[in-house]
Amino acid sequence: DMPKEDSLSAHSESAIGGAAARYNSALDMTLKALLNIKVLKEDLKNNTQRFQQVPSALQHFFNAFVSESIKTEGVYSCILSDLLSSLEEVISMSSDAAKVVVAILEFWCCWKNPEGESLVTRLFTLAENERMSCRKCRWITNYPEKSSYAIVMPADSIRQLKCAFESMKFVDILKVIRMEYQKSCNIKTGGCGESNFVHHFISRCPPVFTIVLEWEKSETEKEISETTKALDLELDISRLYVGLEPNTNYRLVSMVGCGEEEEHFCLAYENNRWVNLGRESLAGEDVSNWKSEVIFFGDFKVNLRQESLSGEDDGNWKSVVSFFGERKIRPEILFYEAVGSMA
Ligand SMILES: [Zn+2]
C-alpha cells in the first residue's frame, strides 16, 4: 500500500530535528539528479507492485516519488533521513558523489523486473570489452569484460584538450583521453611487447550513460569554467565504442556538482531549461520567466546571453556554464540519457 501523506508528514515533523543534523548533500543531490532521468521515472511508475522487494526505507522513497507526495518538503527530508540511515555504513559522511551514486545503485539492485533482472542493471550497467590488435605483430588480445555504472575521466585532461583544441567535441576529448591508456602486446602469451591502443566495445547500449569527472579540488574559477565549457549536451557514443551505429546519441539530463565547502548541487534539465534543485524539495528553483534576460539560481543572478536563446535548442546552457565557473562548483556526475528512450 501507498503510505498516506498524513502519516508521513506526522512522522517527518517528529524527525525534522534529527533530519536536519543528519543531512547529507551528496545523497540529496545525487538522488535528485537520478530522479530526473526519464527512463528511471517511467520504470518506477510502471513497477510500483515490485516495490515490496526492496528495504522499507527505499519503498517509502519510491512510493512517495511516484505518488508525488515527495514534493512536500517535510516528507522529503524525512524520507531522505531514513535512506541515509539505511545507507550509512556505505556512505557514512561521504561527500564523494561518485561513491554515493554507486552506493545508491547497489542498494536499488534488489529491485527486479518480472524476468528477475535488476532494473538498475538494465538501466545503468555498462558492460565494456576491450581488445588490442597489435599494429606490429598483429597479435590480438581480448581482455575480460568489465562492468561499471560509469566511465571515469580526469577533469584536468579534459581541460587541457579543450584549451588546445577549442572546437573539439566532448566525446572526442573522451576518446583521445582513453587512447592515452595504451597496453603492451603480452610477450607471455605470444605477443611482441609493443604498446598499442585498446579498442572498446559494448554489446548493449544502456538507457543511461554516466560520466564521472575526477577533480584535483584545487582548480581555479577559470579552470572550472574551461572544463565545463568542454561538456556537450549531446554525445554520440559510437565515437567511443567500436561497432555501434553512427549517431547513437545521448542527451545530458542532470548533473551533480560540488562546491568549495563540499556542498553539492543538482542541475537538471526540465521543460527545456536548466534548473537548480534546492535542498529538501524536488521542485526546481522558480525561475518566473526564463525567457527574460536574467535568470536566478536561488539568489544568484545570471545574465542570459542572447545567443543562448537562438538557434540550437540548448535552453539556458550558457548560464549553466557561468553558474559552475563563478560559484566554483565542479561538475562531478553527468547523467546522459539515450535519445531514443526519451522519445
Ligand atoms: Zn605485438
PDB file of N, CA and C and ligand atoms in Angstrom, residues 132 134-139 185 191-194 196, ligand 1:
ATOM      1  N   MET A 132      42.843  -5.494 -27.959  1.00  0.00           N
ATOM      2  CA  MET A 132      44.019  -4.866 -28.512  1.00  0.00           C
ATOM      3  C   MET A 132      44.483  -5.690 -29.702  1.00  0.00           C
ATOM      4  N   CYS A 134      47.535  -5.838 -32.128  1.00  0.00           N
ATOM      5  CA  CYS A 134      48.894  -5.277 -32.213  1.00  0.00           C
ATOM      6  C   CYS A 134      49.206  -4.784 -33.626  1.00  0.00           C
ATOM      7  N   ARG A 135      49.652  -3.527 -33.712  1.00  0.00           N
ATOM      8  CA  ARG A 135      49.946  -2.955 -35.039  1.00  0.00           C
ATOM      9  C   ARG A 135      51.251  -3.524 -35.600  1.00  0.00           C
ATOM     10  N   LYS A 136      52.096  -4.122 -34.716  1.00  0.00           N
ATOM     11  CA  LYS A 136      53.387  -4.633 -35.181  1.00  0.00           C
ATOM     12  C   LYS A 136      53.302  -6.126 -35.559  1.00  0.00           C
ATOM     13  N   CYS A 137      52.834  -6.954 -34.608  1.00  0.00           N
ATOM     14  CA  CYS A 137      52.825  -8.390 -34.900  1.00  0.00           C
ATOM     15  C   CYS A 137      51.420  -8.940 -35.163  1.00  0.00           C
ATOM     16  N   ARG A 138      50.398  -8.078 -35.082  1.00  0.00           N
ATOM     17  CA  ARG A 138      49.005  -8.434 -35.352  1.00  0.00           C
ATOM     18  C   ARG A 138      48.389  -9.409 -34.344  1.00  0.00           C
ATOM     19  N   TRP A 139      49.076  -9.600 -33.221  1.00  0.00           N
ATOM     20  CA  TRP A 139      48.534 -10.441 -32.151  1.00  0.00           C
ATOM     21  C   TRP A 139      47.291  -9.764 -31.564  1.00  0.00           C
ATOM     22  N   CYS A 185      51.566  -5.396 -25.914  1.00  0.00           N
ATOM     23  CA  CYS A 185      51.304  -6.696 -26.518  1.00  0.00           C
ATOM     24  C   CYS A 185      52.037  -7.747 -25.673  1.00  0.00           C
ATOM     25  N   GLY A 191      52.897 -12.495 -27.614  1.00  0.00           N
ATOM     26  CA  GLY A 191      52.980 -11.194 -28.277  1.00  0.00           C
ATOM     27  C   GLY A 191      54.412 -10.684 -28.345  1.00  0.00           C
ATOM     28  N   CYS A 192      54.552  -9.397 -28.794  1.00  0.00           N
ATOM     29  CA  CYS A 192      55.883  -8.857 -29.050  1.00  0.00           C
ATOM     30  C   CYS A 192      56.315  -7.747 -28.088  1.00  0.00           C
ATOM     31  N   GLY A 193      55.405  -7.285 -27.210  1.00  0.00           N
ATOM     32  CA  GLY A 193      55.778  -6.259 -26.242  1.00  0.00           C
ATOM     33  C   GLY A 193      55.516  -4.829 -26.683  1.00  0.00           C
ATOM     34  N   GLU A 194      55.091  -4.645 -27.917  1.00  0.00           N
ATOM     35  CA  GLU A 194      54.799  -3.299 -28.441  1.00  0.00           C
ATOM     36  C   GLU A 194      53.598  -2.663 -27.708  1.00  0.00           C
ATOM     37  N   ASN A 196      50.184  -0.529 -27.602  1.00  0.00           N
ATOM     38  CA  ASN A 196      49.104  -0.329 -28.577  1.00  0.00           C
ATOM     39  C   ASN A 196      47.883   0.336 -27.963  1.00  0.00           C
TER      40      ASN A 196
HETATM   41 ZN    ZN B   1      52.660  -7.416 -30.909  1.00  0.00          ZN
END
